[in-house]
Short mmCIF file of C-alpha atoms and ligand atoms in Angstrom, two decimals:
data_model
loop_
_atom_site.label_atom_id
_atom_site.label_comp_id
_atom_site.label_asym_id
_atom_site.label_seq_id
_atom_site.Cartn_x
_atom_site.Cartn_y
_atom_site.Cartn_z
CA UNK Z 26 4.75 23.31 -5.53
CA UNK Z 27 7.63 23.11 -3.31
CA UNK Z 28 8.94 19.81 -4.16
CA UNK Z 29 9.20 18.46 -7.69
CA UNK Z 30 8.58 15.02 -8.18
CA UNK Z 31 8.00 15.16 -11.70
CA UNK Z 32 9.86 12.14 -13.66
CA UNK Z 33 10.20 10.34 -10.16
CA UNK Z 34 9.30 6.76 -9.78
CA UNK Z 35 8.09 5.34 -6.62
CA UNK Z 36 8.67 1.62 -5.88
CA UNK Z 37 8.98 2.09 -2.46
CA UNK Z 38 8.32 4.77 0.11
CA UNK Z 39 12.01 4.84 1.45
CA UNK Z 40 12.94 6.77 -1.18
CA UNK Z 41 10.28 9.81 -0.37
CA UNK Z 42 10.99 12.00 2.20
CA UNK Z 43 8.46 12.84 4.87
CA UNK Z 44 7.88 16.17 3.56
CA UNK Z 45 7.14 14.82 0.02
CA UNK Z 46 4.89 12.22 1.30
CA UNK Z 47 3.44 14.97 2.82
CA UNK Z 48 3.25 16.91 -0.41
CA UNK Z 49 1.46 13.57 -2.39
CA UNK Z 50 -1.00 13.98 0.32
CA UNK Z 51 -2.39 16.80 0.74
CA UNK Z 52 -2.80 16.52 -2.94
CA UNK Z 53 -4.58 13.48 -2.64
CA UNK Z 54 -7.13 15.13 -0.47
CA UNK Z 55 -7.11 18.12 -3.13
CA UNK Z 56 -8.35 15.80 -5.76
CA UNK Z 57 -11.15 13.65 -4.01
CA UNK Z 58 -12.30 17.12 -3.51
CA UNK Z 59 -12.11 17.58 -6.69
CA UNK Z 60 -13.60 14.22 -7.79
CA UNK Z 61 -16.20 14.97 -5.10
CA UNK Z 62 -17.30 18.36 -6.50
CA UNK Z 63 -17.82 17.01 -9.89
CA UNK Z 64 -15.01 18.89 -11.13
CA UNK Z 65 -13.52 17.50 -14.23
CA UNK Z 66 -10.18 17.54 -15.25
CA UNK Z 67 -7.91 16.68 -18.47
CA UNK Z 68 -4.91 16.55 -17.22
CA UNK Z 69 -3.68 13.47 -18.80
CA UNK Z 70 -5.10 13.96 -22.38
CA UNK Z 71 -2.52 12.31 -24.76
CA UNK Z 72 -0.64 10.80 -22.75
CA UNK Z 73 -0.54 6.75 -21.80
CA UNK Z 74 0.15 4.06 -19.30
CA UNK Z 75 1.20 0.95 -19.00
CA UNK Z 76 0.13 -1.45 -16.77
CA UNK Z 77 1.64 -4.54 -15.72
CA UNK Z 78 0.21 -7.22 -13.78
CA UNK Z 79 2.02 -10.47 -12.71
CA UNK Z 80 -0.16 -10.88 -9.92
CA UNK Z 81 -4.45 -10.27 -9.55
CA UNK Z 82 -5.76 -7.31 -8.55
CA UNK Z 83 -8.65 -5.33 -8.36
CA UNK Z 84 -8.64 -2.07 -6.40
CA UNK Z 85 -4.67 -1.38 -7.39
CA UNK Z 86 -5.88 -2.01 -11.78
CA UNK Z 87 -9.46 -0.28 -11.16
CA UNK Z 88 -7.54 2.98 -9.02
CA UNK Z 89 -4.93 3.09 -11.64
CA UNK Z 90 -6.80 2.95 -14.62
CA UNK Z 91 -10.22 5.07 -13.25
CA UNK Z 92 -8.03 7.76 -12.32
CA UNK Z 93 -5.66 8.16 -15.53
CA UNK Z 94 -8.94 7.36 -17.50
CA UNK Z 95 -10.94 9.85 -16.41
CA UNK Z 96 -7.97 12.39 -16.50
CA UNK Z 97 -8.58 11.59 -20.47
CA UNK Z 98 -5.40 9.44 -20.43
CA UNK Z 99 -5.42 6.07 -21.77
CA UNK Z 100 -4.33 3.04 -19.79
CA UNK Z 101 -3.36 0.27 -21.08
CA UNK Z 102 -3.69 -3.24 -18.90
CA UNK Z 103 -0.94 -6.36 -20.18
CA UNK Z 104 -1.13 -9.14 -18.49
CA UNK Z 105 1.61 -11.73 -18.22
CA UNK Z 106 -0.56 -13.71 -20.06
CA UNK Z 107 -0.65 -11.33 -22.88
CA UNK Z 108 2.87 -10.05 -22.75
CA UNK Z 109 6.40 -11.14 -24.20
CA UNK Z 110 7.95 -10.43 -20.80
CA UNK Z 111 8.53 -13.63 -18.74
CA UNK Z 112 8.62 -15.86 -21.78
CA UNK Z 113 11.22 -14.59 -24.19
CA UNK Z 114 11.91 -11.15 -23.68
CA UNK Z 115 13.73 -9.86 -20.75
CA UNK Z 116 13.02 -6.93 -18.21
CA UNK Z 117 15.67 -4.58 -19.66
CA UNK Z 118 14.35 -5.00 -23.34
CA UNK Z 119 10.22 -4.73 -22.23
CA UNK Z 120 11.65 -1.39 -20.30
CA UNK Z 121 13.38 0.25 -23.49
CA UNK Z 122 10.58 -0.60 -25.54
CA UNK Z 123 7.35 0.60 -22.98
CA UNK Z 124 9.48 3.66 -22.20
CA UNK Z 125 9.36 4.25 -25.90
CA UNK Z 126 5.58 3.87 -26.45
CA UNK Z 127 4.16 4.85 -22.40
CA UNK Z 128 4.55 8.22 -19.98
CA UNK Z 129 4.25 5.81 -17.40
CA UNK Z 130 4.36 2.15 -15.68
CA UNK Z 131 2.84 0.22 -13.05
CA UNK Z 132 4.20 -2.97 -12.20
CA UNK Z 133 2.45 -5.70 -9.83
CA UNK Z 134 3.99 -9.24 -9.48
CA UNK Z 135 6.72 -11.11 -7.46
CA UNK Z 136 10.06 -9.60 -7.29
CA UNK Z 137 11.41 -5.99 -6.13
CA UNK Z 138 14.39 -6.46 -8.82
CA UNK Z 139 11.80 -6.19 -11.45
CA UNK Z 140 10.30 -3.16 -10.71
CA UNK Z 141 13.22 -1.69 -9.92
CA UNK Z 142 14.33 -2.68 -13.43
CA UNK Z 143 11.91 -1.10 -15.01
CA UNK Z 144 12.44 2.24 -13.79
CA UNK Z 145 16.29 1.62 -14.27
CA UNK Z 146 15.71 0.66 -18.27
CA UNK Z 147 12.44 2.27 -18.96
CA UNK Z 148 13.57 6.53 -18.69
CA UNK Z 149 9.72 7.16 -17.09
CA UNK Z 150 8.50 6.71 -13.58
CA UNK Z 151 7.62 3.74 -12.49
CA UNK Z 152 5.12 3.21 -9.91
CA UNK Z 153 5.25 -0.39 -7.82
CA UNK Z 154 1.60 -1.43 -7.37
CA UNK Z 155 2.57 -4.27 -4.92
CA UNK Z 156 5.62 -6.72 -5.07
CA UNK Z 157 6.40 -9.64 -2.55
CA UNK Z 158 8.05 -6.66 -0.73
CA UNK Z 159 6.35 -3.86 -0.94
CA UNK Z 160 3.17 -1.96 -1.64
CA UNK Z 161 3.36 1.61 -1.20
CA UNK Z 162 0.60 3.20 -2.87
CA UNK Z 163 -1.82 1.02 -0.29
CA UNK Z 164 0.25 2.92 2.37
CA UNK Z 165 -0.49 6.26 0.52
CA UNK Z 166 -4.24 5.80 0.77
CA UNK Z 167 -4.09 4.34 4.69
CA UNK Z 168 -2.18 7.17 5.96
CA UNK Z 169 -4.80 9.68 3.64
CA UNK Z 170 -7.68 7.97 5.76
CA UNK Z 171 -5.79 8.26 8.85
CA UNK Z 172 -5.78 11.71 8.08
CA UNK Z 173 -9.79 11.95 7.35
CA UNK Z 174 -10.52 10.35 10.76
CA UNK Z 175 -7.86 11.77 13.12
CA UNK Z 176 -7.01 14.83 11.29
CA UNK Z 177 -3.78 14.21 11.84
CA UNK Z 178 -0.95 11.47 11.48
CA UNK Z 179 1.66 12.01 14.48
CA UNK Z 180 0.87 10.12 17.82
CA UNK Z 181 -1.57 8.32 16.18
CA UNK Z 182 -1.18 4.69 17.02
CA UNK Z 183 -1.64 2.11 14.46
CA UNK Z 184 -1.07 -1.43 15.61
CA UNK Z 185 -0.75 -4.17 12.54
CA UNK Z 186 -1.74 -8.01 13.68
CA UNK Z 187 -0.93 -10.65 11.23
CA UNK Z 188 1.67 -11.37 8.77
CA UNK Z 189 3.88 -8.68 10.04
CA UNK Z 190 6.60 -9.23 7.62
CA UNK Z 191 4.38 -8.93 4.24
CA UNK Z 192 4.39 -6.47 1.79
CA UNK Z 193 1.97 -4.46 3.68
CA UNK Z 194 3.25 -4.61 6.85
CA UNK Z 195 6.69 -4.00 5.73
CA UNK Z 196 5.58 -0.50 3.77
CA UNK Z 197 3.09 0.45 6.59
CA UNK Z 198 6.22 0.50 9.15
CA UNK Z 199 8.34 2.54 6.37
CA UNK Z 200 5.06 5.08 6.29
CA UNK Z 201 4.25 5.43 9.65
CA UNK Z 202 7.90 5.63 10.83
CA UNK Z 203 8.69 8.05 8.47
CA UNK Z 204 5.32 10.18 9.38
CA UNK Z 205 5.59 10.48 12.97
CA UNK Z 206 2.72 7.62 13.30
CA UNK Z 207 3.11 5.35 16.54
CA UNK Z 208 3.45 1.65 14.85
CA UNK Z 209 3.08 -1.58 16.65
CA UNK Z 210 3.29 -5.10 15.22
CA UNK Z 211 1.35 -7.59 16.90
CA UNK Z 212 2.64 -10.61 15.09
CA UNK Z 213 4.30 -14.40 16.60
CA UNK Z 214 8.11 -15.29 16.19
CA UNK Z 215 8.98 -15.74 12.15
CA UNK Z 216 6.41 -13.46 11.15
CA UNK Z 217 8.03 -10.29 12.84
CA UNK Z 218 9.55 -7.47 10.49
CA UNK Z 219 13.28 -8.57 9.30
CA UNK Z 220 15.96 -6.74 11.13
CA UNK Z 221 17.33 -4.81 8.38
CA UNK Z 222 13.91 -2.64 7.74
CA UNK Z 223 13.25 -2.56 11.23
CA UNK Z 224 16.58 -0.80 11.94
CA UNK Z 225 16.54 1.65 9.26
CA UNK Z 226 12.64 2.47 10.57
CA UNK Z 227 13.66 3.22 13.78
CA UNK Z 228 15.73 5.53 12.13
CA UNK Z 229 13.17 7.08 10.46
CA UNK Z 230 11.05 6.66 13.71
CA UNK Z 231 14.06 9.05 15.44
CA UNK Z 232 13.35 11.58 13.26
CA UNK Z 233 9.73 11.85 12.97
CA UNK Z 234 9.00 11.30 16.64
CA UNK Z 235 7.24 7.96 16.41
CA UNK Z 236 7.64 5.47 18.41
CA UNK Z 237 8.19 1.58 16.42
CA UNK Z 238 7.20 -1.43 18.83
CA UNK Z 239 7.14 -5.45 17.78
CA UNK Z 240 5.43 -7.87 20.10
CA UNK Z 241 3.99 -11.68 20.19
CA UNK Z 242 1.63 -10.25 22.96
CA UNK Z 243 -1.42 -9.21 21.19
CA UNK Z 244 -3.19 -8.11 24.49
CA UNK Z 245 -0.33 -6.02 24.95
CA UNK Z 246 -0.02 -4.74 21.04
CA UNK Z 247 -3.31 -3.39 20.79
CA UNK Z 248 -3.49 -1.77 23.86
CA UNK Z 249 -4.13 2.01 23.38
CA UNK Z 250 -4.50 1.73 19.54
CA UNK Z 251 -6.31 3.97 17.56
CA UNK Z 252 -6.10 1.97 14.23
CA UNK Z 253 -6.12 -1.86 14.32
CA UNK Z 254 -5.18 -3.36 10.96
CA UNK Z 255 -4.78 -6.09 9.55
CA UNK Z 256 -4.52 -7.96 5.88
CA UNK Z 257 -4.46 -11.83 4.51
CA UNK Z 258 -2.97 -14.60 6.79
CA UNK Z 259 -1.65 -16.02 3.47
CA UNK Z 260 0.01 -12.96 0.47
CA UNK Z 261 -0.34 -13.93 -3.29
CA UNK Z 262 2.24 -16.70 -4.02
CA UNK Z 263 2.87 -17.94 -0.72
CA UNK Z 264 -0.71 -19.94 -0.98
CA UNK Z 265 1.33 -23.50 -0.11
CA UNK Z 266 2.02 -21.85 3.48
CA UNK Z 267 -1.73 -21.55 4.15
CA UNK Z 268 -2.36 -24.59 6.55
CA UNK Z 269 0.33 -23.38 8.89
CA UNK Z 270 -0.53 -19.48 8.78
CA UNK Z 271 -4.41 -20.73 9.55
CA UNK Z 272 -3.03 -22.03 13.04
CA UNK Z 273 0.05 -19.97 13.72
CA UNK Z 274 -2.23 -16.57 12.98
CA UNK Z 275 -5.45 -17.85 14.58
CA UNK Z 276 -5.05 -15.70 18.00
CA UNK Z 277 -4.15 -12.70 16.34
CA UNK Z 278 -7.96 -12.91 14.62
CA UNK Z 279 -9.45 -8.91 14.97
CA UNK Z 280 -12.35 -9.61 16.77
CA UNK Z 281 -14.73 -6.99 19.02
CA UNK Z 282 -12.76 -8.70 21.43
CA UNK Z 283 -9.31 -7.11 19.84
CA UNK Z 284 -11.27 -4.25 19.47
CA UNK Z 285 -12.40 -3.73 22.80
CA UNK Z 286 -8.91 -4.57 23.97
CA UNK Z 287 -6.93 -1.43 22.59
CA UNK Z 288 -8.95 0.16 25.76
CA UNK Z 289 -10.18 3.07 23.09
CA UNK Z 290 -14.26 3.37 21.97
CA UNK Z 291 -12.69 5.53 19.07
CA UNK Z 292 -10.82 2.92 17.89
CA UNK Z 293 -11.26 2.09 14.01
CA UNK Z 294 -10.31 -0.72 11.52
CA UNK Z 295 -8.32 -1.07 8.60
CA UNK Z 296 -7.93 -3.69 5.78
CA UNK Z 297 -6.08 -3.41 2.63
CA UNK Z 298 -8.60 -6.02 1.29
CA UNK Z 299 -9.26 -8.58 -0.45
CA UNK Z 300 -10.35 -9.79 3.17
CA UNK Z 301 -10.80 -13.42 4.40
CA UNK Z 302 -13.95 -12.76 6.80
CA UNK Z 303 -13.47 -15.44 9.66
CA UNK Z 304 -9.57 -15.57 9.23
CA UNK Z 305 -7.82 -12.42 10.08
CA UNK Z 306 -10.80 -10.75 11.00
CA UNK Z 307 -14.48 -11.39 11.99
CA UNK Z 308 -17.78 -10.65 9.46
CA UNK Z 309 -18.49 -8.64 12.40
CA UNK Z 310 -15.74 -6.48 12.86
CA UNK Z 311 -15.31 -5.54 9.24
CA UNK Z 312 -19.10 -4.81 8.80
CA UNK Z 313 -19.33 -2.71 11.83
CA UNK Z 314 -19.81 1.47 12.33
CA UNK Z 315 -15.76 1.13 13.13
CA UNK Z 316 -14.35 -0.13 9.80
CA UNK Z 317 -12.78 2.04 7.28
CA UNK Z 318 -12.34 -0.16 4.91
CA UNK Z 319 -14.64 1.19 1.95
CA UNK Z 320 -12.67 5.03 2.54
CA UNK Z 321 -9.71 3.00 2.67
CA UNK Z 322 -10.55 1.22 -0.70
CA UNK Z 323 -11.80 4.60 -2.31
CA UNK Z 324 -8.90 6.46 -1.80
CA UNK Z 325 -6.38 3.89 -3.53
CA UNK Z 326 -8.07 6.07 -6.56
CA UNK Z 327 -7.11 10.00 -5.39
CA UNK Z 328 -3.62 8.56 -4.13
CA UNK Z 329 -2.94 7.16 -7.04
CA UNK Z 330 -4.26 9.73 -9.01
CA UNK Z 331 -1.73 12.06 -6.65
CA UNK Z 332 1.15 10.60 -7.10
CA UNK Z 333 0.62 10.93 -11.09
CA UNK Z 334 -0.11 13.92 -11.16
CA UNK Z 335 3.01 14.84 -9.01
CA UNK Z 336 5.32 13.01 -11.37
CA UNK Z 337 4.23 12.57 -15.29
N1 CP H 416 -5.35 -3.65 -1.73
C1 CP H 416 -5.04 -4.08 -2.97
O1 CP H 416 -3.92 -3.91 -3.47
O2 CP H 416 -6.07 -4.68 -3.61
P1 CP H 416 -5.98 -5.43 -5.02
O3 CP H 416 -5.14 -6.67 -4.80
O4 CP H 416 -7.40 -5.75 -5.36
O5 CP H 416 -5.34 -4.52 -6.01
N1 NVA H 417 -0.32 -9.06 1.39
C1 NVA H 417 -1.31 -9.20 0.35
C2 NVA H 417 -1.80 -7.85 -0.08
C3 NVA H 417 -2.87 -7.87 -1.12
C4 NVA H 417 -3.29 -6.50 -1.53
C5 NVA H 417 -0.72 -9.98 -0.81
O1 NVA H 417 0.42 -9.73 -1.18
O2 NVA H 417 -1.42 -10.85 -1.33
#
């Protein structure tokens, strides 16, 4: 291996360079090969994980704990129901203590401090499996399935129509700027990346050759794209904006309309999922011979699997 990520955390994909996203990759694709050839492996036999979860989830609990289970590791799921965390024990002291007992963490809930704390007080890596800023293991397994349908990630062109400063929007611009992945968000005033990302992205975008566009005009967005995306009108904990996203995010909808718009009969979609079918994107849409979404879903597990293999 040319890079070694062992003992590495990864609670956002700023802090992983193109070439070892690259790396997590191809070794993502190396073990759904694996996976698919019946090949099984032990490499996680005595060792454990902890995972905590603020927030619901389903594909994010079921990748994590599938692919360090069947690795003959044992996962362990606390809830903040369960858990003396958020009631009367702090961050810092539920780090010292899980780093004690785990090889490993996930963490899913609200805030980026916490995650962040964890891998500060906890001595093991970390992995962020979604906070209100970022999710960057979804972004792992969208740019693998980029990869499986376009064999490739530069001068692809991925346009993003929503919420375009959520969690996933936010991490897909980090991912596709830093990957040489053309990245348009097609998203209305107040719902547009925030500056600070979108600076440092373009950045990124310098380097890898992409090119970073934001725009109100969805006509205009989608044009050309090879990838439309797009994820919840309303994230986890923001549930009291949902009457005002429902009309603000109504003509941003992927419909076959959208779909025929990008101008492309190639064109595919992409969901994180869950999905509201009729709100950010018609039944039809998501159950046609263009969407992704199931791939997409599936390889949450080999990503994740990747990137602990790469670094426990
Ligand atoms: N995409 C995703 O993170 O799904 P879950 O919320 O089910 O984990
Ligand atoms: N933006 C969504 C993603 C869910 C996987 C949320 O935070 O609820």
């Amino acid at each position: 291996m040319a890079f070694n990520l062992k003992g590495r955390s990864l609670l956002t994909l700023k802090d992983y360079s193109p070439e070892e996203i690259t790396l997590l990759l191809e070794l993502s694709h190396q073990v759904k090969r694996e996976h698919r050839a019946g090949n099984l492996n032990q490499r996680f036999v005595g060792k454990t994980l902890a995972l905590l979860f603020e927030k619901r989830s389903t594909r994010t609990r079921c990748a994590f704990e599938t692919a360090f289970g069947e690795e003959g590791g044992h996962p362990v799921f606390l809830s903040s129901a369960d858990i003396q965390l958020g009631a009367k024990e702090s961050i810092e002291d539920t780090a010292r203590v899980l780093g004690r007992m785990f090889d490993a963490i996930q963490f899913r809930g609200f805030k980026q401090e916490m995650v962040e704390s964890l891998a500060e007080y906890s001595g093991v890596p970390v992995y962020n499996g979604l906070t209100d800023l970022y999710h960057p293991t979804q972004i792992l397994a969208d740019l693998m399935t980029v990869q499986e349908v376009f064999g490739t990630l530069k001068g692809i062109k991925l346009a993003f129509l929503g919420d375009g400063r959520n969690n996933v929007a936010r991490s897909l611009l980090i991912g596709c700027s830093k990957m040489g992945t053309d990245y348009t968000v097609v998203a209305p005033d107040g719902l547009q990346p925030d500056s600070q990302t979108l600076e440092l992205c373009r950045e990124y975008a310098q380097r890898s050759g992409s090119k970073i566009e934001v725009t109100g005009d969805a006509k205009q967005g989608v044009k050309d794209a090879d990838v439309l995306y797009t994820d919840v009108w309303v994230s986890m904990g923001e549930e009291e904006k949902s009457r005002e996203r429902l009309e603000t995010l109504r003509p941003y909808q992927v419909d076959e309309k959208m779909m025929a718009a990008t101008g492309k009969s190639e064109t595919i979609f992409m969901h994180c999922l869950p999905a509201v079918k009729g709100n950010e994107v018609t039944f039809e849409v998501i159950e046609s011979a263009a969407s992704r979404v199931w791939d997409e879903a599936e390889n949450r597990k080999h990503t994740i699997k990747a990137v602990m293999l790469a670094t426990i």
